[in-house]
Amino acid sequence: MLVPGSVIGILGGGQLGRMIALAAAELGLKTHVLCPDKDSPAFQVSAHHICAAYDDRDALDRFAAAVDVVTYEFENVPLSTAEFLVARVPLKPGAKALAVTQDRLLEKTFVRDLSIETAPFAAVDDLAGLERAVAALGLPAVLKTRRFGYDGKGQVMIRPGDDLTAAWHALGRQSAILEGFVAFEREVSVVAARRGDGAFSAFDVTENVHREHILHTSTVPAALTAETAKRARIIARTIGDALDYEGVFAVELFVVGRGAGERVVVNEIAPRVHNSGHWTQDGAVTSQFEQHVRAIAGWPLGEVSRIGRAQMTNLIGADVHDWHALLAEPGAHVHLYGKDEARAGRKMGHVVRVKRDPDVCANIPEEGC
Amino acid sequence: MLVPGSVIGILGGGQLGRMIALAAAELGLKTHVLCPDKDSPAFQVSAHHICAAYDDRDALDRFAAAVDVVTYEFENVPLSTAEFLVARVPLKPGAKALAVTQDRLLEKTFVRDLSIETAPFAAVDDLAGLERAVAALGLPAVLKTRRFGYDGKGQVMIRPGDDLTAAWHALGRQSAILEGFVAFEREVSVVAARRGDGAFSAFDVTENVHREHILHTSTVPAALTAETAKRARIIARTIGDALDYEGVFAVELFVVGRGAGERVVVNEIAPRVHNSGHWTQDGAVTSQFEQHVRAIAGWPLGEVSRIGRAQMTNLIGADVHDWHALLAEPGAHVHLYGKDEARAGRKMGHVVRVKRDPDVCANIPEEGC
């Protein structure tokens, strides 16, 4: 268990690392950030950082020597980096979470082996394999690289009649997975925390809307039956346990069917704090960032209840130019990431709006302070 | 008006500077901290700092050149420092707020000249002056240094029968003020923000309990008539306007009398974020730290409404050793300042507890997100 004053090392200096660092600071912890990008947003809020490549062993050695635990903000930390660090300092979440989630085929297989439903999938290693997979799963389907994809990158939609050779070349002829189409009603996610000893806590299920493969809004509560919401949390716990997970993670799910036929299908696991959990900063008693810090510190997990109905909206690219109007909107919580250049598709910040929820009001204990 | 990405310079690296820096970061602003103490808590959360004395002109020159605006976390910034900086970069709040609040005699006179009631007071420059002041105001009374007092330091209580010569020597024979005793029912404060163009916003009046001259708890709402609470806010606005104030400030008040006879008497003005406003971090829509940043940036002031009944408890000295139990308390918001040594009387952190307030629930708009 960490004590206040300990140093959390963070691999990755983007907005997630930045918000982890800010949450750690509120709890009296220090941070140290390693990232190859000299303009890393997280560098701005941490007294110490190392600007170096993830495979720079001298830098990793210095980093490991300066911190009490290492965590990460992205799932594409090279496994060799993770293994190098693990030999020197605790890594939380552990290397297993990285190994499973870095590879879409391993991840889907892992989930299916837990008897949890996923989209139908098949491995694709060459054009002949793609033809076999299409014959098995049908079209439309999505061809995805096994590794290093995010926000819609590294994937090609294949519709009936499309040329398979073209799709295979578009993806760069690398090891891939074909995922069958899921006719979902909506997309939701569970953001949950697990401590090394198995303590588990999940925020309310969040409903997510994407635009051009990038998260646009997250809304809680999600429009789900209580039973489906419960099932989604159980799935998250099952996955967390199977990964011996430590920290916050997200499980993205498709909601399929309606009413009594409603069910959830796992789409993806993110072994880190997640964009769909940003609403917790202003809409829950504990934020996902604080929760992640508590979990990796071995501290008691925080209270996850909502303080209202919440909606998070991402500020992508030029959206951030509305910052002044957003600051003027009563009750809008504006979060900006300290990035200079508002490039198209770049996550620049987000806004959280919290409204009254009569159910929440009724649930808060009334006794005085 | 600042734009996101601008740099706020902070004089003083204690917990207040630290929490200003954290709030600035959430809004996409950078910070730069100047403080003579190499172990400054604020250094931990800011990429840039200068460890130098406040009268080190080379350091101040570098500091001014690196920031877009300067603010401060304590009222004892030397006036020569303030004037040196003002010639180079905007200082917010301005030098006038420092000049008035650094000197208890000037401050009380300033407030009285606004037709706002203060404790009875008299200047004391020598022992004979002390004798005259005691004859005029009666005893008990408190003899305070005009300058550099805080948390009960620089003051001597004089009770009937006490030796005036001893009191005068105990204070170090320096320019002083004698303050008549105010038989108060309770102590409250108004934490408010004012922007350069006169925009003003005050958080709900807070009720404060001190232990050994150090703030112990702050509770909102304070037990006051609506009329008295309104009067307290008007006093804050009058003071803010008279100081051409920019930023967050606190007015500490004594509540005297009861029921229809209830009134408030100004005790002290703090030209900075204030310990009695820490509850806003978890109990109000906008925290005082974010509000201060918005005000000095020239940005729209944030929504100040409460989200419940809130109580802030300071963790002084060894209190902080309870950190683990506090983290385990459902819904308790723990804030630690990153200080190593838990010396007696040292502010190490605070806890905010927020409970349901049926009035607040009724006031939050119910429309969906």
GROMACS .gro file of C-alpha atoms in nm, chain B residues 19-225:
model
  207
  388MET     CA    1  -0.490   2.425  -0.538
  389ILE     CA    2  -0.496   2.733  -0.762
  390ALA     CA    3  -0.249   2.557  -0.992
  391LEU     CA    4  -0.462   2.241  -1.003
  392ALA     CA    5  -0.774   2.442  -1.085
  393ALA     CA    6  -0.590   2.635  -1.355
  394ALA     CA    7  -0.476   2.309  -1.512
  395GLU     CA    8  -0.835   2.181  -1.538
  396LEU     CA    9  -0.910   2.494  -1.742
  397GLY     CA   10  -0.615   2.442  -1.979
  398LEU     CA   11  -0.395   2.709  -1.822
  399LYS     CA   12  -0.031   2.668  -1.730
  400THR     CA   13   0.121   2.783  -1.403
  401HIS     CA   14   0.457   2.902  -1.278
  402VAL     CA   15   0.524   2.926  -0.904
  403LEU     CA   16   0.768   3.152  -0.721
  404CYS     CA   17   0.840   3.068  -0.358
  405PRO     CA   18   1.150   3.077  -0.137
  406ASP     CA   19   1.076   2.738   0.021
  407LYS     CA   20   1.237   2.455  -0.177
  408ASP     CA   21   0.978   2.207  -0.049
  409SER     CA   22   0.679   2.411  -0.165
  410PRO     CA   23   0.371   2.191  -0.217
  411ALA     CA   24   0.279   2.387  -0.529
  412PHE     CA   25   0.610   2.300  -0.697
  413GLN     CA   26   0.487   1.939  -0.719
  414VAL     CA   27   0.201   2.025  -0.953
  415SER     CA   28   0.356   2.285  -1.179
  416ALA     CA   29   0.605   2.219  -1.458
  417HIS     CA   30   0.787   2.543  -1.382
  418HIS     CA   31   0.889   2.711  -1.062
  419ILE     CA   32   1.152   2.948  -0.928
  420CYS     CA   33   1.283   2.893  -0.578
  421ALA     CA   34   1.385   3.243  -0.473
  422ALA     CA   35   1.321   3.513  -0.215
  423TYR     CA   36   1.035   3.753  -0.285
  424ASP     CA   37   1.282   4.040  -0.305
  425ASP     CA   38   1.518   3.870  -0.550
  426ARG     CA   39   1.481   4.109  -0.843
  427ASP     CA   40   1.661   3.887  -1.093
  428ALA     CA   41   1.425   3.605  -1.008
  429LEU     CA   42   1.122   3.836  -1.025
  430ASP     CA   43   1.236   3.959  -1.364
  431ARG     CA   44   1.259   3.606  -1.500
  432PHE     CA   45   0.927   3.518  -1.339
  433ALA     CA   46   0.749   3.821  -1.487
  434ALA     CA   47   0.888   3.745  -1.831
  435ALA     CA   48   0.756   3.388  -1.819
  436VAL     CA   49   0.394   3.455  -1.719
  437ASP     CA   50   0.086   3.636  -1.850
  438VAL     CA   51  -0.058   3.740  -1.513
  439VAL     CA   52   0.060   3.717  -1.153
  440THR     CA   53  -0.156   3.625  -0.857
  441TYR     CA   54  -0.069   3.535  -0.499
  442GLU     CA   55  -0.173   3.296  -0.228
  443PHE     CA   56  -0.094   3.513   0.074
  444GLU     CA   57  -0.141   3.876   0.173
  445ASN     CA   58   0.210   3.933   0.298
  446VAL     CA   59   0.369   3.971  -0.043
  447PRO     CA   60   0.609   4.265   0.011
  448LEU     CA   61   0.467   4.582  -0.146
  449SER     CA   62   0.801   4.646  -0.316
  450THR     CA   63   0.767   4.305  -0.483
  451ALA     CA   64   0.414   4.387  -0.594
  452GLU     CA   65   0.524   4.722  -0.736
  453PHE     CA   66   0.822   4.568  -0.915
  454LEU     CA   67   0.593   4.313  -1.079
  455VAL     CA   68   0.313   4.557  -1.164
  456ALA     CA   69   0.558   4.746  -1.384
  457ARG     CA   70   0.610   4.429  -1.588
  458VAL     CA   71   0.296   4.216  -1.589
  459PRO     CA   72  -0.066   4.243  -1.466
  460LEU     CA   73  -0.096   4.168  -1.093
  461LYS     CA   74  -0.437   4.037  -0.983
  462PRO     CA   75  -0.558   4.114  -0.723
  463GLY     CA   76  -0.381   4.449  -0.747
  464ALA     CA   77  -0.137   4.618  -0.512
  465LYS     CA   78  -0.418   4.816  -0.344
  466ALA     CA   79  -0.568   4.501  -0.198
  467LEU     CA   80  -0.228   4.409  -0.056
  468ALA     CA   81  -0.159   4.755   0.087
  469VAL     CA   82  -0.493   4.768   0.268
  470THR     CA   83  -0.501   4.413   0.401
  471GLN     CA   84  -0.136   4.391   0.509
  472ASP     CA   85  -0.193   4.644   0.779
  473ARG     CA   86  -0.464   4.576   1.035
  474LEU     CA   87  -0.500   4.945   1.116
  475LEU     CA   88  -0.536   5.049   0.751
  476GLU     CA   89  -0.777   4.761   0.694
  477LYS     CA   90  -1.007   4.845   0.983
  478THR     CA   91  -1.000   5.214   0.892
  479PHE     CA   92  -1.078   5.128   0.528
  480VAL     CA   93  -1.378   4.919   0.631
  481ARG     CA   94  -1.507   5.179   0.877
  482ASP     CA   95  -1.478   5.446   0.607
  483LEU     CA   96  -1.718   5.235   0.397
  484SER     CA   97  -1.974   5.270   0.681
  485ILE     CA   98  -1.935   4.902   0.760
  486GLU     CA   99  -1.916   4.803   1.125
  487THR     CA  100  -1.591   4.660   1.262
  488ALA     CA  101  -1.480   4.573   1.613
  489PRO     CA  102  -1.390   4.892   1.801
  490PHE     CA  103  -1.021   4.961   1.750
  491ALA     CA  104  -0.743   5.207   1.826
  492ALA     CA  105  -0.387   5.251   1.701
  493VAL     CA  106  -0.113   5.169   1.951
  494ASP     CA  107   0.240   5.297   1.888
  495ASP     CA  108   0.385   5.287   2.239
  496LEU     CA  109   0.301   5.184   2.591
  497ALA     CA  110   0.129   5.515   2.664
  498GLY     CA  111  -0.081   5.461   2.353
  499LEU     CA  112  -0.178   5.116   2.475
  500GLU     CA  113  -0.289   5.267   2.806
  501ARG     CA  114  -0.501   5.524   2.624
  502ALA     CA  115  -0.652   5.258   2.396
  503VAL     CA  116  -0.742   5.035   2.689
  504ALA     CA  117  -0.905   5.330   2.865
  505ALA     CA  118  -1.111   5.399   2.551
  506LEU     CA  119  -1.212   5.044   2.453
  507GLY     CA  120  -1.212   4.863   2.789
  508LEU     CA  121  -1.103   4.506   2.853
  509PRO     CA  122  -1.093   4.230   2.749
  510ALA     CA  123  -0.930   4.336   2.423
  511VAL     CA  124  -0.676   4.196   2.180
  512LEU     CA  125  -0.347   4.367   2.104
  513LYS     CA  126  -0.230   4.276   1.753
  514THR     CA  127   0.069   4.370   1.542
  515ARG     CA  128  -0.036   4.588   1.251
  516ARG     CA  129   0.148   4.361   1.009
  517PHE     CA  130   0.236   3.995   0.940
  518GLY     CA  131  -0.008   3.819   1.169
  519TYR     CA  132  -0.203   3.505   1.080
  520ASP     CA  133  -0.363   3.206   1.254
  521GLY     CA  134  -0.339   3.376   1.595
  522LYS     CA  135   0.025   3.471   1.553
  523GLY     CA  136   0.122   3.829   1.641
  524GLN     CA  137  -0.151   3.886   1.895
  525VAL     CA  138  -0.195   3.900   2.274
  526MET     CA  139  -0.523   3.881   2.460
  527ILE     CA  140  -0.543   4.134   2.743
  528ARG     CA  141  -0.790   4.056   3.022
  529PRO     CA  142  -0.900   4.284   3.306
  530GLY     CA  143  -0.615   4.306   3.557
  531ASP     CA  144  -0.345   4.196   3.308
  532ASP     CA  145  -0.017   4.389   3.306
  533LEU     CA  146  -0.015   4.619   3.002
  534THR     CA  147   0.364   4.652   3.003
  535ALA     CA  148   0.399   4.274   2.980
  536ALA     CA  149   0.151   4.263   2.691
  537TRP     CA  150   0.334   4.540   2.509
  538HIS     CA  151   0.665   4.358   2.547
  539ALA     CA  152   0.510   4.022   2.453
  540LEU     CA  153   0.413   4.172   2.119
  541GLY     CA  154   0.767   4.298   2.063
  542ARG     CA  155   0.696   4.670   2.108
  543GLN     CA  156   0.596   4.719   1.746
  544SER     CA  157   0.323   4.924   1.583
  545ALA     CA  158   0.000   4.766   1.687
  546ILE     CA  159  -0.374   4.790   1.700
  547LEU     CA  160  -0.595   4.726   2.001
  548GLU     CA  161  -0.924   4.562   1.911
  549GLY     CA  162  -1.213   4.573   2.152
  550PHE     CA  163  -1.377   4.246   2.243
  551VAL     CA  164  -1.677   4.146   2.032
  552ALA     CA  165  -1.922   3.917   2.211
  553PHE     CA  166  -2.008   3.720   1.899
  554GLU     CA  167  -2.258   3.439   1.860
  555ARG     CA  168  -2.061   3.282   1.578
  556GLU     CA  169  -1.798   3.347   1.315
  557VAL     CA  170  -1.887   3.339   0.947
  558SER     CA  171  -1.721   3.430   0.621
  559VAL     CA  172  -1.818   3.531   0.273
  560VAL     CA  173  -1.596   3.396  -0.003
  561ALA     CA  174  -1.661   3.601  -0.314
  562ALA     CA  175  -1.517   3.670  -0.657
  563ARG     CA  176  -1.496   3.995  -0.844
  564ARG     CA  177  -1.379   4.053  -1.196
  565GLY     CA  178  -1.208   4.368  -1.316
  566ASP     CA  179  -1.528   4.495  -1.482
  567GLY     CA  180  -1.723   4.468  -1.157
  568ALA     CA  181  -1.892   4.131  -1.212
  569PHE     CA  182  -1.942   3.981  -0.866
  570SER     CA  183  -2.044   3.647  -0.726
  571ALA     CA  184  -2.044   3.514  -0.369
  572PHE     CA  185  -2.066   3.161  -0.237
  573ASP     CA  186  -2.313   3.089   0.040
  574VAL     CA  187  -2.210   3.231   0.378
  575THR     CA  188  -1.997   2.981   0.569
  576GLU     CA  189  -1.994   2.926   0.943
  577ASN     CA  190  -1.648   2.879   1.089
  578VAL     CA  191  -1.525   2.721   1.411
  579HIS     CA  192  -1.168   2.780   1.522
  580ARG     CA  193  -0.950   2.579   1.758
  581GLU     CA  194  -0.641   2.742   1.903
  582HIS     CA  195  -0.680   3.027   1.655
  583ILE     CA  196  -0.672   2.789   1.356
  584LEU     CA  197  -0.979   2.716   1.146
  585HIS     CA  198  -1.120   2.379   1.243
  586THR     CA  199  -1.447   2.344   1.050
  587SER     CA  200  -1.644   2.541   0.794
  588THR     CA  201  -2.009   2.456   0.748
  589VAL     CA  202  -2.264   2.570   0.492
  590PRO     CA  203  -2.527   2.689   0.511
  591ALA     CA  204  -2.444   2.905   0.815
  592ALA     CA  205  -2.714   2.944   1.078
  593LEU     CA  206  -2.812   3.299   0.989
  594THR     CA  207  -3.131   3.484   0.903
   0.00000   0.00000   0.00000
